[in-house]
Amino acid sequence: MLRAAQGDRQAFGRLIDATRTTVCSIALAVVRDVEASEDVAQDVYLHAWHSLPTLRNSSSFVPWLRQLARNRAHAFLRKENPARRRPLDAALETVLADDRPGPETCLLERAERDSIREALDELNTDAREVLILFYREEQSVRQVATLLDLSEAAVKKRLERARNALKEALDRGLSATLERTKPGAAFSLTVVALLPPLVPAAAVASKGALAYLGTTKLVAILGSILLSSVLGLAGMLFGYYRLWRRARDEQERRGLQRLALWGSVSLVALVAFMDFATGRRATPILAVLWYGLLLAQIWYQQYVAIPRITARRLALERAEDPLAAARQAREKRNCNLGFVVGVLLGSLAIAYAMWRHG
């Protein structure tokens, strides 16, 4: 399973081989349509292919796959046009009407096929699951119990109820259909052929599943703050432009221009570093480190560099205007508030992304 989570198609194909009968049988028990059940099973495996890297416990794979098959089968019934489906009863009729040599061709007459249709309607989904798997797993109660995570006693009880509903002759006819429609190797090959790329081949060769999971988590976390960083860059440049317009001499303007250039370059460098690190060491700690460096850069500009560059002008304004000191104090409070709010929002974004993705 670890190799499959890394994007190894052959490994995932082996998982399909081991579970296809269970998945197709569960789907068939719900949709009662052989062809549709295989369509549902394909959908289940395609979903599993995408979701497998997020599955933390390999022992939960089969129970998760069983429940996924049930959910997808019920979703199929809700959205699919019933007129397009070929019921299990019709598939049974096809087998029974086959004129090729075989024991199934002489089991039932037309009246018996009608009885089968009525009997199948009386079976609940749990009974159909057990009955279908029983005949597709060489009539092994133990194997059915293992696949469905039930006790052997529970399997026997459900089988007994299903057989009582179908009666012996109908049971034999249905068993022929179920054995004949059991998914084979061609089903696995078809699903594997439909699998889209999951992880680049180089990543499969060089990274483990934990590294891939870390990369997925890291990308999600970065996505929550990269957009705000771009917006922050635009806001920073706009702020420098306002300061530049208020500058009184060329020295202050040049200082602000140099600081704006340094701030922009350092932000781009931080983003480039994050992109470089993502491909080599996938861990959310890097995202937190990156955010810390970004905050340090903003703090330096706001509380060290800008006050140093604008100190002479601010002193002149206070000397010329008695109200300037109060205005400057108000602007400083607003600036401090903006910094604190920005830090809190950014921290909440990272915390939410880490919680949401893992």
XYZ file of N, CA and C in Angstrom, residues 144-341:
594
model
N -15.772 -14.863 3.268
C -16.781 -13.793 3.274
C -16.731 -13.035 4.593
N -16.595 -13.757 5.692
C -16.525 -13.113 7.005
C -15.320 -12.184 7.097
N -14.191 -12.626 6.542
C -12.988 -11.795 6.561
C -13.156 -10.543 5.712
N -13.708 -10.710 4.526
C -13.842 -9.581 3.603
C -14.820 -8.529 4.107
N -15.881 -8.975 4.783
C -16.896 -8.033 5.267
C -16.710 -7.673 6.735
N -15.661 -8.218 7.356
C -15.374 -7.941 8.766
C -16.561 -8.335 9.647
N -17.066 -9.544 9.391
C -18.181 -10.087 10.167
C -17.740 -11.393 10.822
N -18.501 -11.839 11.784
C -18.246 -13.168 12.345
C -18.801 -14.225 11.392
N -18.240 -15.430 11.466
C -18.738 -16.506 10.611
C -20.192 -16.827 10.941
N -20.548 -16.691 12.204
C -21.939 -16.959 12.597
C -22.892 -15.966 11.931
N -22.460 -14.706 11.866
C -23.311 -13.691 11.235
C -23.466 -13.963 9.743
N -22.371 -14.392 9.106
C -22.434 -14.712 7.676
C -23.382 -15.880 7.435
N -23.263 -16.913 8.253
C -24.134 -18.081 8.086
C -25.603 -17.708 8.274
N -25.869 -16.842 9.226
C -27.256 -16.452 9.491
C -27.829 -15.675 8.311
N -27.030 -14.753 7.747
C -27.510 -13.984 6.598
C -27.691 -14.877 5.373
N -26.783 -15.829 5.205
C -26.923 -16.765 4.087
C -28.201 -17.588 4.227
N -28.460 -18.024 5.447
C -29.660 -18.840 5.679
C -30.922 -18.052 5.340
N -30.951 -16.795 5.744
C -32.124 -15.974 5.451
C -32.273 -15.753 3.948
N -31.141 -15.510 3.278
C -31.202 -15.275 1.837
C -31.671 -16.518 1.103
N -31.174 -17.676 1.514
C -31.566 -18.915 0.839
C -33.035 -19.235 1.081
N -33.491 -18.948 2.268
C -34.911 -19.186 2.544
C -35.787 -18.312 1.661
N -35.304 -17.109 1.387
C -36.081 -16.214 0.531
C -36.034 -16.661 -0.921
N -34.888 -17.195 -1.340
C -34.724 -17.562 -2.749
C -35.178 -18.986 -3.046
N -35.145 -19.820 -2.043
C -35.405 -21.255 -2.186
C -34.231 -21.913 -2.911
N -34.143 -23.196 -2.794
C -32.958 -23.927 -3.258
C -32.727 -23.790 -4.751
N -33.752 -23.991 -5.548
C -33.563 -23.954 -7.006
C -33.151 -22.564 -7.460
N -33.805 -21.563 -6.898
C -33.461 -20.195 -7.272
C -32.045 -19.867 -6.838
N -31.653 -20.379 -5.683
C -30.308 -20.171 -5.169
C -29.272 -20.691 -6.149
N -29.523 -21.895 -6.698
C -28.569 -22.468 -7.656
C -28.499 -21.625 -8.920
N -29.643 -21.147 -9.399
C -29.630 -20.323 -10.602
C -28.894 -19.021 -10.393
N -29.096 -18.411 -9.246
C -28.413 -17.156 -8.960
C -26.918 -17.370 -8.805
N -26.534 -18.494 -8.213
C -25.109 -18.757 -8.027
C -24.387 -18.846 -9.359
N -25.042 -19.435 -10.373
C -24.420 -19.524 -11.695
C -24.175 -18.135 -12.267
N -25.148 -17.249 -12.082
C -24.994 -15.887 -12.586
C -23.859 -15.172 -11.878
N -23.817 -15.292 -10.564
C -22.805 -14.575 -9.792
C -21.405 -15.078 -10.101
N -21.271 -16.383 -10.276
C -19.963 -16.922 -10.626
C -19.531 -16.435 -12.000
N -20.474 -16.390 -12.921
C -20.150 -15.994 -14.291
C -19.781 -14.515 -14.387
N -20.411 -13.682 -13.563
C -20.190 -12.235 -13.649
C -19.119 -11.743 -12.684
N -18.403 -12.636 -12.059
C -17.330 -12.241 -11.148
C -16.262 -11.461 -11.909
N -15.807 -10.307 -11.404
C -14.797 -9.521 -12.123
C -13.470 -10.265 -12.190
N -12.848 -10.218 -13.354
C -11.584 -10.906 -13.547
C -10.419 -9.952 -13.694
N -9.301 -10.483 -14.211
C -8.092 -9.670 -14.358
C -8.308 -8.506 -15.307
N -9.191 -8.682 -16.284
C -9.450 -7.600 -17.240
C -9.989 -6.361 -16.538
N -10.761 -6.576 -15.473
C -11.288 -5.428 -14.732
C -10.146 -4.633 -14.113
N -9.194 -5.320 -13.490
C -8.058 -4.630 -12.877
C -7.255 -3.864 -13.914
N -7.009 -4.495 -15.064
C -6.239 -3.827 -16.118
C -6.957 -2.583 -16.617
N -8.282 -2.677 -16.725
C -9.057 -1.520 -17.188
C -8.937 -0.361 -16.216
N -9.068 -0.646 -14.918
C -8.987 0.418 -13.918
C -7.598 1.041 -13.894
N -6.566 0.205 -13.924
C -5.195 0.730 -13.912
C -4.945 1.615 -15.122
N -5.498 1.224 -16.276
C -5.318 2.030 -17.487
C -5.992 3.390 -17.367
N -7.030 3.475 -16.546
C -7.760 4.732 -16.379
C -7.137 5.646 -15.335
N -6.166 5.137 -14.569
C -5.604 5.940 -13.480
C -4.832 7.129 -14.031
N -5.126 8.338 -13.547
C -4.341 9.509 -13.942
C -3.038 9.544 -13.162
N -2.061 10.335 -13.602
C -0.814 10.459 -12.838
C -1.104 10.986 -11.439
N -0.422 10.399 -10.457
C -0.612 10.829 -9.074
C 0.607 11.557 -8.553
N 1.778 10.952 -8.730
C 3.026 11.550 -8.274
C 4.028 11.428 -9.406
N 4.858 12.442 -9.686
C 5.876 12.325 -10.720
C 6.768 11.125 -10.476
N 7.233 10.523 -11.587
C 8.044 9.311 -11.472
C 9.288 9.545 -10.639
N 9.912 10.708 -10.802
C 11.114 11.006 -10.027
C 10.803 11.038 -8.540
N 9.629 11.555 -8.203
C 9.251 11.620 -6.798
C 9.014 10.228 -6.247
N 8.446 9.349 -7.083
C 8.205 7.978 -6.636
C 9.519 7.278 -6.348
N 10.518 7.547 -7.168
C 11.794 6.866 -7.011
C 12.584 7.398 -5.831
N 12.413 8.671 -5.494
C 13.293 9.293 -4.519
C 12.647 9.620 -3.193
N 11.319 9.586 -3.110
C 10.652 10.007 -1.882
C 9.723 8.915 -1.391
N 9.567 8.842 -0.083
C 8.614 7.929 0.514
C 7.244 8.552 0.582
N 6.289 7.754 1.018
C 4.914 8.265 1.100
C 4.802 9.390 2.114
N 5.585 9.312 3.196
C 5.503 10.388 4.184
C 5.972 11.703 3.603
N 7.004 11.653 2.769
C 7.471 12.882 2.137
C 6.417 13.438 1.210
N 5.762 12.552 0.488
C 4.708 13.032 -0.419
C 3.560 13.652 0.369
N 3.172 12.997 1.448
C 2.103 13.559 2.268
C 2.510 14.901 2.828
N 3.785 15.019 3.230
C 4.257 16.291 3.744
C 4.212 17.366 2.693
N 4.569 17.018 1.450
C 4.520 17.995 0.372
C 3.100 18.464 0.135
N 2.161 17.530 0.132
C 0.761 17.912 -0.056
C 0.314 18.875 1.026
N 0.667 18.575 2.260
C 0.289 19.441 3.364
C 0.970 20.797 3.235
N 2.255 20.781 2.867
C 2.999 22.028 2.743
C 2.422 22.916 1.661
N 2.093 22.318 0.522
C 1.509 23.115 -0.560
C 0.205 23.754 -0.107
N -0.597 23.000 0.638
C -1.862 23.564 1.120
C -1.622 24.734 2.060
N -0.625 24.589 2.949
C -0.332 25.667 3.890
C 0.205 26.884 3.159
N 1.124 26.643 2.224
C 1.676 27.770 1.468
C 0.603 28.480 0.671
N -0.323 27.698 0.128
C -1.386 28.324 -0.654
C -2.206 29.302 0.158
N -2.288 29.056 1.472
C -3.088 29.945 2.318
C -2.386 31.252 2.628
N -1.052 31.329 2.397
C -0.336 32.562 2.740
C 0.361 33.205 1.556
N 0.571 32.475 0.460
C 1.237 33.085 -0.690
C 0.385 34.194 -1.294
N -0.927 33.965 -1.355
C -1.803 34.995 -1.906
C -1.748 36.250 -1.054
N -1.791 36.059 0.275
C -1.716 37.228 1.148
C -0.359 37.907 1.034
N 0.700 37.145 0.704
C 2.018 37.746 0.526
C 2.054 38.638 -0.706
N 1.425 38.170 -1.786
C 1.361 38.991 -3.000
C 0.591 40.276 -2.730
N -0.541 40.130 -2.039
C -1.313 41.319 -1.678
C -0.514 42.209 -0.735
N 0.258 41.580 0.157
C 1.098 42.358 1.066
C 2.157 43.149 0.330
N 2.727 42.550 -0.719
C 3.722 43.265 -1.521
C 3.101 44.492 -2.178
N 1.896 44.310 -2.716
C 1.212 45.453 -3.339
C 0.928 46.537 -2.304
N 0.485 46.126 -1.118
C 0.227 47.102 -0.065
C 1.487 47.804 0.389
N 2.592 47.059 0.473
C 3.862 47.648 0.886
C 4.314 48.715 -0.102
N 4.230 48.400 -1.394
C 4.647 49.365 -2.414
C 3.755 50.604 -2.392
N 2.464 50.391 -2.158
C 1.557 51.540 -2.074
C 1.908 52.408 -0.867
N 2.250 51.773 0.261
C 2.649 52.528 1.446
C 3.914 53.324 1.214
N 4.881 52.721 0.524
C 6.112 53.453 0.206
C 5.824 54.629 -0.725
N 4.889 54.426 -1.630
C 4.541 55.516 -2.547
C 3.968 56.705 -1.781
N 3.127 56.436 -0.784
C 2.565 57.525 0.025
C 3.665 58.241 0.803
N 4.586 57.476 1.384
C 5.703 58.101 2.101
C 6.581 58.904 1.151
N 6.779 58.363 -0.038
C 7.632 59.036 -1.024
C 7.032 60.389 -1.410
N 5.716 60.455 -1.535
C 5.054 61.715 -1.894
C 5.164 62.751 -0.773
N 5.266 62.295 0.472
C 5.372 63.225 1.600
C 6.808 63.625 1.892
N 7.762 62.961 1.219
C 9.177 63.268 1.471
C 9.492 64.718 1.108
N 10.423 65.332 1.869
C 10.749 66.747 1.657
C 12.048 66.939 0.887
N 12.853 65.919 0.785
C 14.119 66.088 0.075
C 14.463 64.814 -0.686
N 15.476 64.942 -1.521
C 15.877 63.821 -2.373
C 16.491 62.685 -1.566
N 17.147 63.018 -0.479
C 17.766 61.982 0.352
C 16.711 61.020 0.907
N 15.602 61.573 1.389
C 14.537 60.721 1.924
C 13.907 59.877 0.818
N 13.717 60.495 -0.366
C 13.110 59.745 -1.478
C 13.999 58.577 -1.893
N 15.315 58.836 -2.000
C 16.237 57.758 -2.389
C 16.245 56.652 -1.339
N 16.204 57.034 -0.068
C 16.175 56.033 0.996
C 14.932 55.160 0.929
N 13.786 55.784 0.664
C 12.536 55.019 0.537
C 12.549 54.124 -0.693
N 13.121 54.617 -1.788
C 13.205 53.803 -3.007
C 14.079 52.574 -2.781
N 15.222 52.784 -2.119
C 16.112 51.649 -1.838
C 15.432 50.635 -0.917
N 14.716 51.138 0.084
C 14.044 50.234 1.021
C 12.918 49.463 0.336
N 12.169 50.134 -0.552
C 11.107 49.452 -1.296
C 11.688 48.367 -2.189
N 12.820 48.674 -2.835
C 13.474 47.678 -3.690
C 13.968 46.503 -2.860
N 14.585 46.808 -1.718
C 15.088 45.740 -0.846
C 13.937 44.875 -0.336
N 12.834 45.496 0.066
C 11.691 44.740 0.559
C 11.104 43.831 -0.504
N 11.001 44.338 -1.735
C 10.443 43.532 -2.825
C 11.351 42.359 -3.154
N 12.647 42.621 -3.261
C 13.605 41.561 -3.601
C 13.647 40.502 -2.505
N 13.639 40.937 -1.253
C 13.707 39.964 -0.158
C 12.456 39.091 -0.115
N 11.290 39.680 -0.430
C 10.064 38.882 -0.461
C 10.114 37.858 -1.586
N 10.570 38.276 -2.764
C 10.708 37.345 -3.885
C 11.701 36.240 -3.538
N 12.799 36.608 -2.853
C 13.800 35.614 -2.459
C 13.210 34.600 -1.481
N 12.373 35.081 -0.565
C 11.737 34.164 0.381
C 10.811 33.185 -0.331
N 10.052 33.691 -1.302
C 9.159 32.820 -2.070
C 9.970 31.806 -2.870
N 11.083 32.255 -3.478
C 11.938 31.344 -4.244
C 12.537 30.273 -3.334
N 12.946 30.680 -2.139
C 13.479 29.713 -1.178
C 12.436 28.665 -0.817
N 11.193 29.116 -0.630
C 10.136 28.189 -0.264
C 9.860 27.209 -1.391
N 9.887 27.702 -2.622
C 9.671 26.829 -3.776
C 10.793 25.802 -3.886
N 12.024 26.229 -3.626
C 13.177 25.330 -3.673
C 13.079 24.273 -2.582
N 12.715 24.718 -1.379
C 12.659 23.790 -0.251
C 11.520 22.801 -0.377
N 10.429 23.208 -1.017
C 9.269 22.324 -1.154
C 9.632 21.044 -1.878
N 10.493 21.140 -2.871
C 10.852 19.962 -3.641
C 11.887 19.092 -2.987
N 12.413 19.523 -1.827
C 13.503 18.767 -1.224
C 13.222 18.270 0.188
N 12.507 19.041 0.908
C 12.215 18.611 2.273
C 10.806 19.038 2.639
N 9.871 18.169 2.378
C 8.463 18.529 2.526
C 8.041 18.462 3.987
N 7.946 19.625 4.629
C 7.491 19.669 6.005
C 6.829 20.998 6.287
N 5.719 20.997 6.997
C 5.042 22.253 7.330
C 5.899 23.183 8.171
N 6.931 22.656 8.848
C 7.809 23.512 9.641
C 8.450 24.576 8.761
N 8.740 24.207 7.507
C 9.316 25.186 6.583
C 8.354 26.335 6.320
N 7.074 26.019 6.245
C 6.092 27.083 6.027
C 6.070 28.045 7.205
N 6.144 27.498 8.425
C 6.164 28.348 9.616
C 7.444 29.176 9.649
N 8.584 28.551 9.313
C 9.851 29.285 9.264
C 9.787 30.407 8.246
N 9.231 30.091 7.088
C 9.089 31.093 6.029
C 8.245 32.261 6.503
N 7.165 31.970 7.187
C 6.281 33.029 7.678
C 6.992 33.872 8.738
N 7.795 33.220 9.575
C 8.560 33.954 10.580
C 9.559 34.909 9.951
N 10.247 34.456 8.903
C 11.190 35.334 8.199
C 10.465 36.505 7.547
N 9.288 36.226 7.010
C 8.501 37.296 6.393
C 8.110 38.348 7.425
N 7.681 37.901 8.602
C 7.324 38.846 9.659
C 8.538 39.643 10.120
N 9.686 38.973 10.211
C 10.910 39.679 10.615
C 11.268 40.769 9.609
N 11.090 40.462 8.324
C 11.375 41.461 7.290
C 10.448 42.665 7.419
N 9.151 42.391 7.613
C 8.179 43.486 7.739
C 8.462 44.310 8.992
N 8.767 43.620 10.086
C 9.064 44.331 11.340
C 10.271 45.240 11.172
N 11.325 44.751 10.536
C 12.530 45.568 10.348
C 12.217 46.821 9.538
N 11.457 46.660 8.463
C 11.142 47.819 7.631
C 10.286 48.831 8.391
N 9.290 48.323 9.118
C 8.314 49.214 9.747
C 8.856 49.902 10.991
N 9.673 49.194 11.778
C 10.079 49.741 13.079
C 11.549 50.152 13.149
N 12.323 49.835 12.122
C 13.738 50.222 12.135
C 14.076 51.105 10.936
N 13.874 50.563 9.737
C 14.347 51.268 8.540
C 13.535 52.533 8.242
N 12.212 52.413 8.213
C 11.378 53.578 7.863
C 11.517 54.702 8.891
N 11.456 54.428 10.217
C 11.664 55.529 11.177
C 13.015 56.219 11.009
N 14.047 55.449 10.656
C 15.370 56.045 10.479
C 15.380 56.989 9.277
N 14.731 56.577 8.188
C 14.733 57.389 6.962
C 13.873 58.641 7.121
N 12.761 58.519 7.827
C 11.801 59.638 7.919
C 11.970 60.477 9.182
N 12.957 60.168 10.016
C 13.096 60.860 11.311
C 13.261 62.368 11.144
N 14.084 62.806 10.182
C 14.330 64.243 10.015
C 13.059 64.977 9.590
N 12.295 64.405 8.668
C 11.062 65.049 8.216
C 10.033 65.117 9.335
N 9.889 64.034 10.096
C 8.918 64.029 11.187
C 9.258 65.076 12.240
N 10.551 65.243 12.494
C 10.963 66.271 13.464
C 10.627 67.666 12.956
N 10.842 67.914 11.664
C 10.497 69.211 11.080
C 8.995 69.461 11.148
N 8.189 68.413 10.875
C 6.734 68.571 10.934
C 6.277 68.932 12.345
N 6.872 68.303 13.364
C 6.490 68.618 14.742
C 6.878 70.038 15.121
N 8.006 70.490 14.570
C 8.445 71.856 14.871
C 7.559 72.890 14.197
N 7.030 72.564 13.029
C 6.226 73.514 12.264
C 4.755 73.514 12.674
N 4.252 72.370 13.112
C 2.815 72.233 13.374
C 2.599 71.652 14.768
N 1.932 72.380 15.661
C 1.696 71.867 17.020
C 0.860 70.583 17.041
N 0.045 70.398 16.003
C -0.810 69.209 15.950
C -0.123 67.999 15.299
N 1.070 68.212 14.776
C 1.758 67.135 14.052
C 2.089 65.959 14.969
N 2.474 66.256 16.209
C 2.856 65.181 17.132
C 1.679 64.238 17.381
N 0.497 64.816 17.585
C -0.686 63.983 17.813
C -1.025 63.175 16.567
N -0.890 63.809 15.404
C -1.185 63.098 14.151
C -0.206 61.943 13.937
N 1.072 62.190 14.201
C 2.081 61.146 14.034
C 1.863 59.997 15.020
N 1.454 60.348 16.244
C 1.181 59.299 17.239
C -0.004 58.444 16.801
N -1.027 59.106 16.226
C -2.192 58.367 15.742
C -1.813 57.444 14.583
N -0.988 57.941 13.669
C -0.537 57.120 12.544
C 0.284 55.928 13.032
N 1.089 56.156 14.067
C 1.902 55.064 14.598
C 1.022 53.998 15.247
N -0.017 54.433 15.971
C -0.937 53.463 16.579
C -1.649 52.642 15.503
N -2.091 53.319 14.452
C -2.755 52.606 13.354
C -1.806 51.613 12.696
N -0.553 52.032 12.556
C 0.454 51.148 11.946
C 0.683 49.922 12.827
N 0.786 50.143 14.142
C 0.975 49.027 15.074
C -0.221 48.076 15.041
N -1.419 48.670 15.010
C -2.624 47.848 14.961
C -2.668 47.017 13.684
N -2.315 47.635 12.558
C -2.296 46.902 11.292
C -1.309 45.749 11.317
N -0.141 45.976 11.939
C 0.865 44.920 12.017
C 0.355 43.754 12.865
N -0.239 44.071 14.026
C -0.736 43.021 14.922
C -1.861 42.228 14.257
N -2.802 42.936 13.618
C -3.912 42.259 12.939
C -3.390 41.373 11.810
